[in-house]
Amino acid sequence: MELFVDTADTNAIAELAEMGLIDGVTTNPSLIMKSERDIFEVVREICDLVEGLPVSAEVVATEAESMVAEGVRLSKIASNVVVKVPLTWDGLKACRILSGDGTKVNVTLCFSANQALLAAKSGATYISPFVGRLDDINLDGMELIAEIVEIYDNYDFETQVLAASIRTANHVCDAAKIGAHVATVPPELIKKLVLHPLTDKGLASFLADWKKSGGEILK
Ligand code: G3P
């Protein structure tokens, strides 16, 4: 499974990119607002930081023609920009036009398998089902990931399932087990994936024994 980072925080992206941990970046209007930066400036910087990896930038128009116009502007920032459009009727129209022109499109705000079916037929490169927001209303977000993976597999759709609104370490592991192509994860959660109490306990005991041995590796 590919791991994207879900943020517009360039410091966090730079650290993760340097470690080779991420395969792409996703942003949305809320994350851009949080960065307190101009969308063109911040997306350009992100595209430079991740050198050719996919970077999703979202349109804010609600009507197809304007979504396409915004998408064209965003895609001019860099060749690795993926235009994000919402899963509405107009979003699907825009997806069809943009993908027909060779632009990669991430269809976002997906909450049902039927929506995902339509997005695939419209030529989406990625479909973004929101796991956490379904869990928030007491539905099973991961069940939606499983349904979409099954449907896309049944018919060999090329659209990649990008599990979004990922909130927990279990979400990441479950998305990988189900076969999502990508999970987009906030940087703080990516950092938490490394943690295990037995790792800390084991390291503490190794270091205590090493101290007793009086040995040195770097003299
Ligand atoms: O980028 C879309 C998605 O990942 C948002 O997540 O936590 O705001 O539901 P969240």
Coordinates of N, CA and C and ligand atoms in Angstrom, one line a residue:
M1 N 0.8 -1.2 0.0 CA 0.0 0.0 0.0 C 0.9 1.3 0.0
E2 N 0.5 2.2 -0.8 CA 1.2 3.5 -0.8 C 0.7 4.3 0.4
L3 N 1.7 5.1 0.9 CA 1.3 6.0 2.0 C 1.5 7.5 1.5
F4 N 0.4 8.2 1.5 CA 0.4 9.6 1.3 C 0.3 10.3 2.6
V5 N 0.8 11.6 2.6 CA 0.6 12.4 3.9 C -0.5 13.4 3.6
D6 N -1.4 13.5 4.5 CA -2.6 14.4 4.4 C -2.3 15.7 5.1
T7 N -1.7 16.6 4.5 CA -1.3 17.9 5.2 C -0.8 18.9 4.1
A8 N -0.8 20.2 4.6 CA -0.1 21.2 3.8 C 1.0 21.8 4.6
D9 N 1.4 21.1 5.6 CA 2.5 21.6 6.5 C 3.9 21.1 5.8
T10 N 4.6 22.1 5.2 CA 5.7 21.8 4.4 C 6.9 21.2 5.3
N11 N 7.0 21.6 6.5 CA 8.1 21.1 7.4 C 7.8 19.6 7.6
A12 N 6.6 19.2 7.9 CA 6.3 17.8 8.1 C 6.5 17.0 6.8
I13 N 6.1 17.6 5.7 CA 6.3 16.9 4.4 C 7.8 16.7 4.1
A14 N 8.6 17.7 4.3 CA 10.0 17.6 4.1 C 10.7 16.5 4.9
E15 N 10.3 16.4 6.1 CA 10.9 15.4 7.0 C 10.6 14.0 6.5
L16 N 9.3 13.8 6.2 CA 8.8 12.5 5.8 C 9.3 12.1 4.4
A17 N 9.4 13.1 3.5 CA 10.0 12.8 2.1 C 11.4 12.5 2.2
E18 N 12.2 13.1 3.1 CA 13.6 12.9 3.2 C 13.8 11.4 3.7
M19 N 12.9 11.0 4.6 CA 13.0 9.6 5.1 C 12.5 8.6 4.1
G20 N 11.9 9.0 3.0 CA 11.5 8.1 2.0 C 10.2 7.3 2.4
L21 N 9.5 7.9 3.4 CA 8.3 7.2 3.9 C 7.0 7.5 3.1
I22 N 7.0 8.5 2.3 CA 5.7 8.9 1.6 C 5.8 8.7 0.1
D23 N 4.6 8.4 -0.4 CA 4.5 8.2 -1.9 C 3.7 9.3 -2.5
G24 N 3.3 10.3 -1.8 CA 2.5 11.4 -2.3 C 1.9 12.2 -1.2
V25 N 1.2 13.3 -1.6 CA 0.6 14.2 -0.6 C -0.8 14.5 -1.0
T26 N -1.7 14.7 0.0 CA -3.0 15.2 -0.3 C -3.3 16.4 0.5
T27 N -4.0 17.4 -0.1 CA -4.4 18.6 0.7 C -5.9 18.7 0.4
N28 N -6.5 19.6 1.2 CA -7.9 20.0 1.0 C -8.0 21.4 1.4
P29 N -9.1 22.1 1.1 CA -9.3 23.5 1.5 C -9.0 23.8 3.0
S30 N -9.4 22.9 3.8 CA -9.3 23.1 5.3 C -7.8 23.0 5.6
L31 N -7.0 22.1 5.0 CA -5.6 22.0 5.3 C -4.8 23.2 4.8
I32 N -5.3 23.7 3.6 CA -4.6 24.9 3.1 C -4.9 26.1 4.0
M33 N -6.1 26.2 4.5 CA -6.5 27.3 5.4 C -5.6 27.2 6.7
K34 N -5.4 26.0 7.2 CA -4.6 25.8 8.4 C -3.2 26.2 8.2
S35 N -2.7 26.1 6.9 CA -1.3 26.4 6.6 C -1.1 27.9 6.6
E36 N -2.2 28.7 6.5 CA -2.2 30.2 6.4 C -1.3 30.7 5.3
R37 N -1.3 29.9 4.2 CA -0.5 30.3 3.0 C -1.4 30.3 1.8
D38 N -0.9 31.0 0.7 CA -1.6 31.0 -0.6 C -1.5 29.6 -1.2
I39 N -2.6 29.1 -1.8 CA -2.6 27.8 -2.3 C -1.6 27.5 -3.4
F40 N -1.4 28.5 -4.2 CA -0.4 28.3 -5.3 C 1.0 28.2 -4.8
E41 N 1.3 29.1 -3.8 CA 2.6 29.1 -3.3 C 2.9 27.8 -2.5
V42 N 2.0 27.4 -1.7 CA 2.2 26.2 -0.8 C 2.2 24.9 -1.7
V43 N 1.3 24.8 -2.7 CA 1.3 23.6 -3.5 C 2.6 23.5 -4.3
R44 N 3.0 24.6 -4.8 CA 4.3 24.6 -5.6 C 5.5 24.1 -4.7
E45 N 5.5 24.6 -3.5 CA 6.6 24.2 -2.6 C 6.5 22.7 -2.3
I46 N 5.3 22.2 -2.1 CA 5.1 20.8 -1.8 C 5.5 20.0 -3.0
C47 N 5.1 20.4 -4.2 CA 5.5 19.6 -5.4 C 7.0 19.6 -5.5
D48 N 7.7 20.6 -5.2 CA 9.2 20.6 -5.3 C 9.8 19.7 -4.2
L49 N 9.2 19.7 -3.0 CA 9.7 18.8 -2.0 C 9.6 17.3 -2.3
V50 N 8.6 16.9 -3.0 CA 8.3 15.5 -3.2 C 8.7 15.0 -4.6
E51 N 9.3 15.9 -5.3 CA 9.9 15.5 -6.6 C 9.2 14.5 -7.5
G52 N 8.1 15.0 -8.1 CA 7.4 14.1 -9.0 C 6.3 13.2 -8.4
L53 N 6.3 13.1 -7.1 CA 5.2 12.3 -6.5 C 3.9 13.0 -6.6
P54 N 2.7 12.3 -6.6 CA 1.4 12.9 -6.8 C 1.1 13.9 -5.6
V55 N 0.6 15.1 -5.9 CA 0.2 16.0 -4.9 C -1.2 16.5 -5.2
S56 N -2.2 16.1 -4.4 CA -3.6 16.5 -4.7 C -3.9 17.9 -4.2
A57 N -4.5 18.7 -5.1 CA -4.9 20.1 -4.7 C -6.4 20.2 -5.2
E58 N -7.2 20.7 -4.3 CA -8.6 20.6 -4.5 C -9.3 21.9 -5.1
V59 N -10.2 21.7 -6.0 CA -10.9 22.9 -6.5 C -12.0 23.3 -5.5
V60 N -12.4 24.6 -5.6 CA -13.5 25.0 -4.6 C -14.7 25.5 -5.4
A61 N -14.7 25.4 -6.7 CA -15.9 25.8 -7.5 C -16.9 24.6 -7.3
T62 N -18.2 24.9 -7.5 CA -19.2 23.8 -7.4 C -19.9 23.5 -8.7
E63 N -19.5 24.2 -9.8 CA -20.2 24.0 -11.1 C -19.1 23.5 -12.0
A64 N -19.5 22.5 -12.9 CA -18.4 21.8 -13.6 C -17.5 22.6 -14.4
E65 N -18.0 23.6 -15.1 CA -17.2 24.4 -16.0 C -16.1 25.2 -15.2
S66 N -16.5 25.7 -14.0 CA -15.6 26.5 -13.2 C -14.6 25.5 -12.5
M67 N -15.1 24.3 -12.2 CA -14.2 23.3 -11.6 C -13.1 23.0 -12.6
V68 N -13.5 22.8 -13.8 CA -12.4 22.5 -14.9 C -11.5 23.6 -15.0
A69 N -12.0 24.9 -15.0 CA -11.1 26.0 -15.1 C -10.1 26.1 -13.9
E70 N -10.6 25.9 -12.7 CA -9.8 25.9 -11.5 C -8.8 24.7 -11.6
G71 N -9.3 23.5 -12.1 CA -8.4 22.4 -12.2 C -7.2 22.6 -13.1
V72 N -7.5 23.3 -14.2 CA -6.5 23.6 -15.2 C -5.5 24.5 -14.6
R73 N -5.9 25.5 -13.9 CA -5.0 26.4 -13.2 C -4.1 25.7 -12.2
L74 N -4.7 24.8 -11.4 CA -4.0 24.1 -10.4 C -3.0 23.2 -11.0
S75 N -3.4 22.5 -12.1 CA -2.5 21.5 -12.7 C -1.3 22.2 -13.4
K76 N -1.4 23.5 -13.6 CA -0.3 24.2 -14.2 C 0.8 24.5 -13.2
I77 N 0.5 24.3 -11.9 CA 1.5 24.6 -10.9 C 2.7 23.7 -11.1
A78 N 2.5 22.4 -11.3 CA 3.6 21.4 -11.6 C 3.0 20.2 -12.2
S79 N 3.8 19.4 -12.8 CA 3.3 18.2 -13.6 C 2.8 17.1 -12.6
N80 N 3.2 17.2 -11.3 CA 2.7 16.2 -10.4 C 1.5 16.5 -9.6
V81 N 0.8 17.6 -10.0 CA -0.4 18.0 -9.4 C -1.6 17.1 -9.8
V82 N -2.3 16.6 -8.8 CA -3.5 15.8 -9.1 C -4.7 16.7 -8.7
V83 N -5.6 16.9 -9.6 CA -6.7 17.8 -9.3 C -7.8 17.0 -8.5
K84 N -8.2 17.6 -7.3 CA -9.2 17.0 -6.5 C -10.5 17.6 -6.7
V85 N -11.5 16.8 -7.0 CA -12.9 17.4 -7.2 C -13.9 16.6 -6.3
P86 N -14.9 17.3 -5.8 CA -15.9 16.6 -4.9 C -16.8 15.6 -5.7
L87 N -17.3 14.6 -4.9 CA -18.2 13.6 -5.6 C -19.6 14.1 -5.7
T88 N -19.8 15.1 -6.6 CA -21.1 15.6 -7.0 C -21.3 15.4 -8.4
W89 N -22.5 15.6 -8.9 CA -22.8 15.4 -10.3 C -21.8 16.3 -11.2
D90 N -21.7 17.6 -10.8 CA -20.8 18.4 -11.5 C -19.3 18.0 -11.3
G91 N -19.0 17.5 -10.2 CA -17.6 17.0 -10.0 C -17.3 15.8 -10.9
L92 N -18.3 15.0 -11.2 CA -18.1 13.8 -12.1 C -17.9 14.4 -13.5
K93 N -18.7 15.4 -13.9 CA -18.5 16.0 -15.2 C -17.1 16.6 -15.4
A94 N -16.7 17.3 -14.3 CA -15.4 17.9 -14.4 C -14.3 16.8 -14.4
C95 N -14.5 15.7 -13.7 CA -13.6 14.6 -13.7 C -13.4 14.0 -15.1
R96 N -14.5 13.9 -15.7 CA -14.5 13.3 -17.1 C -13.7 14.2 -18.1
I97 N -13.9 15.5 -18.0 CA -13.3 16.5 -18.9 C -11.8 16.5 -18.5
L98 N -11.5 16.7 -17.3 CA -10.0 16.8 -16.9 C -9.3 15.5 -17.2
S99 N -9.8 14.4 -16.8 CA -9.1 13.1 -17.1 C -9.0 12.8 -18.6
G100 N -10.0 13.3 -19.3 CA -9.9 13.1 -20.8 C -8.8 13.9 -21.4
D101 N -8.4 15.0 -20.7 CA -7.3 15.9 -21.2 C -6.0 15.4 -20.6
G102 N -6.0 14.3 -19.9 CA -4.7 13.7 -19.4 C -4.4 14.2 -18.0
T103 N -5.3 14.9 -17.3 CA -5.0 15.4 -16.0 C -5.4 14.3 -15.0
K104 N -4.6 14.1 -14.0 CA -4.9 13.1 -13.0 C -6.0 13.7 -12.0
V105 N -7.0 12.9 -11.7 CA -8.1 13.5 -10.9 C -8.3 12.6 -9.7
N106 N -8.4 13.2 -8.5 CA -8.8 12.5 -7.2 C -10.2 13.0 -6.9
V107 N -11.1 12.0 -6.9 CA -12.5 12.3 -6.6 C -12.7 12.1 -5.1
T108 N -13.0 13.2 -4.4 CA -13.0 13.2 -3.0 C -14.4 13.3 -2.4
L109 N -14.5 13.2 -1.0 CA -15.8 13.2 -0.3 C -16.7 12.1 -0.8
C110 N -16.1 10.9 -0.9 CA -16.9 9.7 -1.2 C -17.3 8.9 0.0
F111 N -18.6 8.7 0.1 CA -19.2 8.0 1.2 C -20.1 6.8 0.9
S112 N -20.1 6.4 -0.4 CA -20.8 5.2 -0.7 C -20.1 4.4 -1.9
A113 N -20.4 3.1 -2.0 CA -19.8 2.3 -3.1 C -20.3 2.8 -4.4
N114 N -21.6 3.1 -4.5 CA -22.2 3.6 -5.8 C -21.5 4.9 -6.2
Q115 N -21.2 5.8 -5.3 CA -20.5 7.0 -5.7 C -19.1 6.6 -6.3
A116 N -18.5 5.6 -5.7 CA -17.2 5.2 -6.2 C -17.3 4.6 -7.6
L117 N -18.3 3.8 -7.8 CA -18.6 3.2 -9.1 C -18.7 4.3 -10.2
L118 N -19.4 5.4 -9.9 CA -19.6 6.5 -10.8 C -18.2 7.2 -11.1
A119 N -17.5 7.4 -10.0 CA -16.2 8.1 -10.1 C -15.2 7.3 -11.1
A120 N -15.2 6.0 -10.9 CA -14.4 5.1 -11.7 C -14.8 5.3 -13.2
K121 N -16.1 5.2 -13.4 CA -16.6 5.4 -14.8 C -16.3 6.8 -15.4
S122 N -16.1 7.8 -14.5 CA -15.8 9.1 -15.0 C -14.3 9.3 -15.2
G123 N -13.5 8.3 -15.0 CA -12.1 8.4 -15.3 C -11.2 8.8 -14.2
A124 N -11.7 8.7 -12.9 CA -10.9 9.1 -11.8 C -9.6 8.3 -11.7
T125 N -8.5 9.0 -11.3 CA -7.3 8.3 -11.1 C -7.3 7.7 -9.6
Y126 N -7.9 8.5 -8.7 CA -8.1 8.1 -7.3 C -9.5 8.3 -6.9
I127 N -10.0 7.4 -6.0 CA -11.3 7.7 -5.3 C -10.9 7.8 -3.8
S128 N -11.4 8.8 -3.2 CA -11.1 9.1 -1.8 C -12.3 8.8 -0.9
P129 N -12.5 7.6 -0.4 CA -13.6 7.4 0.6 C -13.1 7.8 2.0
F130 N -14.0 8.5 2.7 CA -13.6 9.1 4.0 C -14.0 8.1 5.2
V131 N -13.0 7.4 5.6 CA -13.3 6.4 6.7 C -13.7 7.0 8.0
G132 N -12.9 7.9 8.5 CA -13.1 8.5 9.8 C -14.5 9.2 9.9
R133 N -14.9 9.9 8.9 CA -16.1 10.7 9.0 C -17.3 9.7 9.0
L134 N -17.2 8.5 8.4 CA -18.3 7.5 8.5 C -18.3 7.0 9.9
D135 N -17.1 6.6 10.4 CA -17.0 6.1 11.8 C -17.7 7.2 12.8
D136 N -17.4 8.5 12.5 CA -18.0 9.5 13.3 C -19.5 9.5 13.5
I137 N -20.2 9.0 12.4 CA -21.6 8.9 12.5 C -22.1 7.4 12.8
N138 N -21.2 6.7 13.4 CA -21.5 5.3 13.8 C -21.7 4.3 12.6
L139 N -21.1 4.6 11.5 CA -21.1 3.7 10.4 C -19.7 3.1 10.3
D140 N -19.5 2.1 9.5 CA -18.2 1.4 9.4 C -17.5 1.9 8.2
G141 N -16.6 2.8 8.4 CA -15.8 3.4 7.2 C -15.0 2.4 6.5
M142 N -14.4 1.4 7.3 CA -13.5 0.4 6.6 C -14.3 -0.5 5.8
E143 N -15.6 -0.7 6.1 CA -16.4 -1.6 5.3 C -16.6 -1.0 3.9
L144 N -16.7 0.3 3.9 CA -16.8 1.0 2.6 C -15.5 0.8 1.7
I145 N -14.4 0.8 2.4 CA -13.1 0.5 1.6 C -13.2 -0.9 1.0
A146 N -13.6 -1.8 1.8 CA -13.7 -3.2 1.4 C -14.6 -3.4 0.2
E147 N -15.8 -2.7 0.3 CA -16.8 -2.8 -0.8 C -16.2 -2.2 -2.1
I148 N -15.5 -1.1 -2.0 CA -15.0 -0.4 -3.2 C -13.9 -1.3 -3.8
V149 N -13.0 -1.8 -3.0 CA -11.9 -2.6 -3.5 C -12.5 -3.8 -4.2
E150 N -13.5 -4.4 -3.6 CA -14.2 -5.6 -4.3 C -14.8 -5.3 -5.6
I151 N -15.5 -4.2 -5.6 CA -16.2 -3.8 -6.9 C -15.1 -3.4 -8.0
Y152 N -14.1 -2.7 -7.6 CA -13.1 -2.3 -8.6 C -12.4 -3.6 -9.1
D153 N -12.1 -4.5 -8.2 CA -11.4 -5.8 -8.6 C -12.3 -6.6 -9.5
N154 N -13.6 -6.6 -9.2 CA -14.6 -7.4 -10.0 C -14.5 -7.0 -11.5
Y155 N -14.3 -5.7 -11.7 CA -14.4 -5.2 -13.1 C -13.2 -4.6 -13.6
D156 N -12.0 -4.8 -12.9 CA -10.7 -4.3 -13.4 C -10.7 -2.8 -13.6
F157 N -11.4 -2.1 -12.8 CA -11.3 -0.6 -12.9 C -9.8 -0.2 -12.5
E158 N -9.3 0.8 -13.2 CA -8.0 1.2 -12.9 C -7.9 2.3 -11.8
T159 N -9.0 2.9 -11.5 CA -9.1 3.9 -10.4 C -8.5 3.3 -9.1
Q160 N -7.6 4.0 -8.4 CA -7.0 3.5 -7.2 C -7.8 4.0 -6.0
V161 N -8.0 3.1 -5.0 CA -8.7 3.4 -3.8 C -7.8 4.0 -2.8
L162 N -8.1 5.3 -2.5 CA -7.2 6.1 -1.6 C -8.0 6.3 -0.3
A163 N -7.7 5.5 0.7 CA -8.4 5.6 1.9 C -8.1 6.9 2.6
A164 N -9.1 7.7 2.8 CA -8.9 9.1 3.4 C -9.6 9.2 4.7
S165 N -9.4 10.4 5.4 CA -10.0 10.6 6.7 C -9.6 9.4 7.6
I166 N -8.3 9.2 7.6 CA -7.7 8.1 8.4 C -7.3 8.7 9.7
R167 N -7.8 8.1 10.8 CA -7.6 8.8 12.1 C -6.8 7.9 13.1
T168 N -6.7 6.6 12.9 CA -6.1 5.7 13.8 C -5.1 4.8 13.2
A169 N -4.2 4.2 14.0 CA -3.2 3.2 13.5 C -4.0 2.0 13.0
N170 N -5.1 1.6 13.6 CA -5.8 0.5 13.1 C -6.4 0.7 11.7
H171 N -6.8 2.0 11.5 CA -7.3 2.3 10.1 C -6.2 2.0 9.1
V172 N -5.0 2.4 9.4 CA -3.9 2.2 8.4 C -3.7 0.7 8.1
C173 N -3.6 0.0 9.2 CA -3.3 -1.5 9.1 C -4.5 -2.2 8.3
D174 N -5.7 -1.8 8.7 CA -6.9 -2.4 8.1 C -7.0 -2.1 6.6
A175 N -6.7 -0.8 6.3 CA -6.8 -0.4 4.9 C -5.8 -1.3 4.1
A176 N -4.6 -1.5 4.6 CA -3.6 -2.3 3.9 C -4.0 -3.7 3.8
K177 N -4.6 -4.3 4.9 CA -5.1 -5.7 4.8 C -6.2 -5.9 3.8
I178 N -7.1 -4.9 3.7 CA -8.2 -5.0 2.7 C -7.7 -4.8 1.3
G179 N -6.6 -4.1 1.1 CA -6.0 -4.0 -0.2 C -6.3 -2.6 -0.9
A180 N -6.5 -1.6 0.0 CA -6.6 -0.2 -0.5 C -5.2 0.1 -1.2
H181 N -5.3 0.8 -2.3 CA -4.0 1.1 -3.0 C -3.2 2.1 -2.2
V182 N -3.9 3.0 -1.6 CA -3.2 4.1 -0.9 C -4.0 4.4 0.4
A183 N -3.2 4.9 1.4 CA -3.9 5.5 2.6 C -3.3 6.9 2.7
T184 N -4.1 7.9 2.9 CA -3.5 9.2 3.2 C -3.7 9.5 4.6
V185 N -2.6 9.8 5.3 CA -2.5 9.8 6.8 C -1.9 11.1 7.3
P186 N -2.5 11.7 8.3 CA -1.9 13.0 8.9 C -0.5 12.7 9.4
P187 N 0.4 13.7 9.3 CA 1.8 13.4 9.7 C 2.0 12.9 11.1
E188 N 1.1 13.5 12.0 CA 1.3 13.1 13.4 C 1.0 11.6 13.6
L189 N 0.0 11.1 12.8 CA -0.3 9.6 12.9 C 0.8 8.8 12.2
I190 N 1.4 9.3 11.1 CA 2.5 8.5 10.5 C 3.6 8.3 11.6
K191 N 3.9 9.4 12.3 CA 4.9 9.3 13.3 C 4.5 8.3 14.4
K192 N 3.3 8.2 14.7 CA 2.8 7.3 15.8 C 2.9 5.8 15.4
L193 N 2.9 5.6 14.1 CA 2.9 4.2 13.6 C 4.2 3.4 14.0
V194 N 5.3 4.2 14.3 CA 6.5 3.6 14.7 C 6.5 3.1 16.2
L195 N 5.5 3.6 17.0 CA 5.6 3.3 18.4 C 5.1 1.9 18.8
H196 N 5.9 1.3 19.7 CA 5.4 0.0 20.3 C 6.0 -0.1 21.7
P197 N 5.2 -0.3 22.8 CA 5.8 -0.3 24.1 C 6.9 -1.4 24.3
L198 N 6.8 -2.5 23.6 CA 7.8 -3.5 23.7 C 9.1 -3.1 23.1
T199 N 9.0 -2.3 22.1 CA 10.2 -1.8 21.5 C 11.0 -0.9 22.5
D200 N 10.2 0.0 23.2 CA 10.8 0.9 24.2 C 11.4 0.1 25.3
K201 N 10.6 -0.9 25.8 CA 11.0 -1.7 26.9 C 12.3 -2.5 26.6
G202 N 12.3 -3.1 25.4 CA 13.4 -3.9 24.9 C 14.7 -3.0 24.8
L203 N 14.5 -1.8 24.2 CA 15.6 -0.9 24.0 C 16.2 -0.5 25.4
A204 N 15.3 -0.2 26.3 CA 15.8 0.3 27.7 C 16.6 -0.8 28.3
S205 N 16.2 -2.1 28.2 CA 16.9 -3.2 28.8 C 18.2 -3.4 28.1
F206 N 18.3 -3.4 26.8 CA 19.5 -3.5 26.0 C 20.5 -2.4 26.4
L207 N 20.0 -1.2 26.6 CA 20.9 -0.1 26.9 C 21.5 -0.2 28.3
A208 N 20.6 -0.7 29.2 CA 21.0 -0.9 30.6 C 22.1 -1.9 30.7
D209 N 22.0 -3.0 30.0 CA 23.0 -4.1 30.0 C 24.3 -3.6 29.3
W210 N 24.1 -2.8 28.3 CA 25.3 -2.3 27.6 C 26.1 -1.4 28.5
K211 N 25.4 -0.6 29.3 CA 26.1 0.3 30.2 C 26.9 -0.5 31.2
K212 N 26.3 -1.6 31.7 CA 27.0 -2.5 32.6 C 28.2 -3.1 32.0
S213 N 28.2 -3.4 30.7 CA 29.3 -4.0 30.1 C 30.5 -3.1 29.9
G214 N 30.3 -1.8 30.0 CA 31.3 -0.8 29.9 C 31.9 -0.7 28.5
G215 N 31.2 -1.3 27.5 CA 31.7 -1.3 26.1 C 31.5 0.0 25.4
E216 N 32.2 0.3 24.3 CA 32.0 1.5 23.5 C 32.1 1.1 22.0
I217 N 31.2 1.7 21.3 CA 31.2 1.4 19.8 C 32.1 2.5 19.1
L218 N 31.8 3.7 19.5 CA 32.6 4.8 18.9 C 33.6 5.3 19.9
K219 N 34.8 5.0 19.6 CA 35.9 5.4 20.6 C 36.5 6.8 20.3
Ligands
G3P1 O1 -8.2 15.0 2.9 C1 -9.4 14.5 3.2 C2 -9.5 13.8 4.5 O2 -8.4 12.9 4.7 C3 -9.9 14.5 5.7 O3 -9.8 13.9 6.9 O4 -9.9 13.8 9.4 O5 -10.8 15.8 8.1 O6 -12.0 13.7 8.1 P1 -10.7 14.3 8.2

